[in-house]
Coordinates of C-alpha atoms and ligand atoms in Angstrom, one line a residue:
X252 CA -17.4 7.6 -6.4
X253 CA -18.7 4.9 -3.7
X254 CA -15.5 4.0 -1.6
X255 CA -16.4 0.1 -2.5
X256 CA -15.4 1.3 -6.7
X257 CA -12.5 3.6 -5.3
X258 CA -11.3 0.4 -3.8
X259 CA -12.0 -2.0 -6.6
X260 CA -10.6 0.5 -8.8
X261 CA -7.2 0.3 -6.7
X262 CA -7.5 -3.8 -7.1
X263 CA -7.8 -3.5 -11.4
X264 CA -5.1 -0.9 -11.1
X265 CA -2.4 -3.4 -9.8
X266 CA -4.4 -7.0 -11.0
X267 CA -1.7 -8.2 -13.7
X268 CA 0.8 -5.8 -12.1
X269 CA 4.0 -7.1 -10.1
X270 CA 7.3 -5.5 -8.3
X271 CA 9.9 -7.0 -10.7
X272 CA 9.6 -8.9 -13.9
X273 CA 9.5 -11.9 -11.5
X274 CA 8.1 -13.4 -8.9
X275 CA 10.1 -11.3 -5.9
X276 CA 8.7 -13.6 -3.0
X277 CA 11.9 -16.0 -4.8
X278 CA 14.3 -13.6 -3.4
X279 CA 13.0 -13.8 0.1
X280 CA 10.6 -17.1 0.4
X281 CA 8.1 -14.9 0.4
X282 CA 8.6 -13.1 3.9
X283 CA 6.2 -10.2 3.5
X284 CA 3.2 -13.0 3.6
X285 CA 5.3 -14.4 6.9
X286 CA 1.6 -14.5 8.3
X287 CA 2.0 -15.4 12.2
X288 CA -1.7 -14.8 12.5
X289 CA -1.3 -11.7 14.4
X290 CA 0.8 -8.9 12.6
X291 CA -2.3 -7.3 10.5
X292 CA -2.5 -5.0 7.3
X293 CA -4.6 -1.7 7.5
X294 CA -7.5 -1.7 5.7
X295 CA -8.8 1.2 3.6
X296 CA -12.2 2.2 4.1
X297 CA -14.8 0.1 1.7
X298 CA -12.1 -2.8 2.0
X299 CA -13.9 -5.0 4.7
X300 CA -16.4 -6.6 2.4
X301 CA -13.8 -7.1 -0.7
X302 CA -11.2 -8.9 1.1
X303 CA -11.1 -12.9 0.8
X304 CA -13.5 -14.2 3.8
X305 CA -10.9 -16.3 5.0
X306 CA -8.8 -12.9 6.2
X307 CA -9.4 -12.2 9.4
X308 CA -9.9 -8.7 10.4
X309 CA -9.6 -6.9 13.8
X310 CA -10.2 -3.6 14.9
X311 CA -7.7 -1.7 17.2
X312 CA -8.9 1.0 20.0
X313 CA -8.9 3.7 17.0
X314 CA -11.3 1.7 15.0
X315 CA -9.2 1.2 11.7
X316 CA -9.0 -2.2 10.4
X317 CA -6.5 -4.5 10.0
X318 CA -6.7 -8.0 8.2
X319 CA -4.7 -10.4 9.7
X320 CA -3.9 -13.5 7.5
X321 CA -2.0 -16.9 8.2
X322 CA 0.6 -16.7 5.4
X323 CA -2.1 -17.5 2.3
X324 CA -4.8 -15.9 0.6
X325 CA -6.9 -15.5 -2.4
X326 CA -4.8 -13.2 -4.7
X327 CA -7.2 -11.8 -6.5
X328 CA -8.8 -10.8 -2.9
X329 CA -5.9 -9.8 -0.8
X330 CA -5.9 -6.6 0.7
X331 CA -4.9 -2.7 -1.0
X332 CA -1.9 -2.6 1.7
X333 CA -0.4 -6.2 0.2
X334 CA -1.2 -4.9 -3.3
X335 CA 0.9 -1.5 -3.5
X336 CA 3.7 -3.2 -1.2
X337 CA 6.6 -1.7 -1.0
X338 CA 5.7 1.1 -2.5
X339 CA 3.3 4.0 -1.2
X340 CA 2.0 6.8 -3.1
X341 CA 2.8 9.8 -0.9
X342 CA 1.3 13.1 -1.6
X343 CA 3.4 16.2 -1.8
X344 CA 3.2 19.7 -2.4
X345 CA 5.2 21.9 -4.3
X346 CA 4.1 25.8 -5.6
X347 CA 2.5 24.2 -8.8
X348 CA 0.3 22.5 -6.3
X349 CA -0.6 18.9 -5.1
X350 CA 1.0 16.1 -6.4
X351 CA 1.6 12.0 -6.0
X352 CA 5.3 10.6 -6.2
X353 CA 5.7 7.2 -5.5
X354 CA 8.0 5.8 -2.4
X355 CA 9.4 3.0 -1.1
X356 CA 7.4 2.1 1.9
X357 CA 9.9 3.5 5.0
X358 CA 8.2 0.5 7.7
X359 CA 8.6 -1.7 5.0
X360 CA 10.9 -5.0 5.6
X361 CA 11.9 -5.8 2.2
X362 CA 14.8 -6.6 -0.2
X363 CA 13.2 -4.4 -2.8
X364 CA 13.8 -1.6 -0.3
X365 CA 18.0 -2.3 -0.8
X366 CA 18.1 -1.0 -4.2
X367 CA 19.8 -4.0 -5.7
X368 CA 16.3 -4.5 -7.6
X369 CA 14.9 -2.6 -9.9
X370 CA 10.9 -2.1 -9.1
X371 CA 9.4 -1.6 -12.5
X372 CA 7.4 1.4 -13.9
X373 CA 3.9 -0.9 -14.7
X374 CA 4.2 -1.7 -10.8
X375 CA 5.2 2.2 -10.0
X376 CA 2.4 3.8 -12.3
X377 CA 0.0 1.3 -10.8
X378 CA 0.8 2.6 -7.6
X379 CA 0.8 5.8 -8.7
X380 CA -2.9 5.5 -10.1
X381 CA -4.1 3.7 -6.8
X382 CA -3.3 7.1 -4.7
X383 CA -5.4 9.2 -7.9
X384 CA -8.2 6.4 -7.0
X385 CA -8.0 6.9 -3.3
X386 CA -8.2 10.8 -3.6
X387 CA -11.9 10.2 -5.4
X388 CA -14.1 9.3 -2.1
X389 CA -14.4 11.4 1.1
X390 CA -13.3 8.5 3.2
X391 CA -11.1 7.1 1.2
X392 CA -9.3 10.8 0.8
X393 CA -9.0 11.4 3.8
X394 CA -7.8 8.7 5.4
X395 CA -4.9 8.2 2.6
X396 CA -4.3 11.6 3.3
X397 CA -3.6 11.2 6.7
X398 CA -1.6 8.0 6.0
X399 CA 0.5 9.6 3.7
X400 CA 1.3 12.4 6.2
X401 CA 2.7 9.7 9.0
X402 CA 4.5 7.9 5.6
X403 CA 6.0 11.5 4.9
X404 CA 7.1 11.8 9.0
X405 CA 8.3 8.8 8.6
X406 CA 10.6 9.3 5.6
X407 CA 11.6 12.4 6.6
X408 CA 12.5 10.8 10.4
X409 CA 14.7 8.3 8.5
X410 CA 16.4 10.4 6.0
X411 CA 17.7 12.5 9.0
X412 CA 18.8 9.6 11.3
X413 CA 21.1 8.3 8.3
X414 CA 22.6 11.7 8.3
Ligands
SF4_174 S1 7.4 -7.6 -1.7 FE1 9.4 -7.7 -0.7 S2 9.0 -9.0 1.1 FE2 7.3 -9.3 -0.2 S3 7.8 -11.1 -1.4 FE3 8.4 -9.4 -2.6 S4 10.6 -9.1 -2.1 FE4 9.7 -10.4 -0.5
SF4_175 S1 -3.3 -11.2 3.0 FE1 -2.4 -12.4 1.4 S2 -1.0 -11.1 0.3 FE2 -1.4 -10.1 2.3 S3 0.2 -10.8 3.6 FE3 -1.5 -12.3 3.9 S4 -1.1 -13.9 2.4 FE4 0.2 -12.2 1.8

């Protein structure tokens, strides 16, 4: 599959698709689209040309993208990483094989992450269905793949420091 359709493919997974039954940005005004024009979002390969034009997107020394936005965008164009937040579906390994279980996003900086909410299973599966999209592409796989080992480190890093 072209990584364009692996990515649009990510967008219809989680179009009509939220975290809670509600709006969540009423628990937090919203913070996670803080936008201070700087802070960006990492792009997945095919993303650049899908985004809303108003995003701006910068490329750091290792030439990934990021979209940086000012607090507002078009929904229906807003970037994979804003899509699947706070959840990311990590790829594990067991003897059975390779499989996808859904996480909450260790970096992320949100009252979802606390537990006190309950993140529903439409939002999880949708999530869940993005990572099957992502594995479809050559690009696409591989970076996920390597995104979803640092995720893993990451989880792994944090579950040890609570200890
Ligand atoms: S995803 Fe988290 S940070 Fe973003 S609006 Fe919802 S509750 Fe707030
Ligand atoms: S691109 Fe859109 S959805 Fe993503 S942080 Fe900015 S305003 Fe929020």
């Amino acid at each position: 599959m072209k990584k364009e359709n692996v990515i649009k493919s990510c967008y219809s997974s989680l179009r009509n698709v939220t975290p809670l039954e509600f709006d969540c940005g009423k628990i937090c005004k919203g913070k996670c689209c803080g936008g201070d024009g700087k802070t960006g979002m990492l792009l997945y390969p095919g993303e650049e040309n899908l985004i809303d034009p108003e995003i701006e997107i910068i490329k750091n020394e290792n030439g990934d993208s990021f979209a940086v936005c000012n607090g507002s965008c078009d929904r229906n164009k807003r970037p994979l990483a804003c899509r699947i937040y706070p959840l990311f579906p990590v790829i594990k390994k067991d003897e059975a094989g390779e499989y996808i279980e859904v996480e909450l996003d260790p970096r992320a900086d949100c009252p979802l992450t606390s537990g006190e909410y309950k993140i529903t299973r439409r939002f999880a599966k949708g999530v869940k269905r993005v990572g099957r999209y992502l594995l479809l592409n050559d690009e696409t796989n591989v970076f996920y793949r390597e995104l979803s080992d640092e995720i893993q480190e990451y989880i792994v890093l944090k579950k040890f420091f609570k200890k």
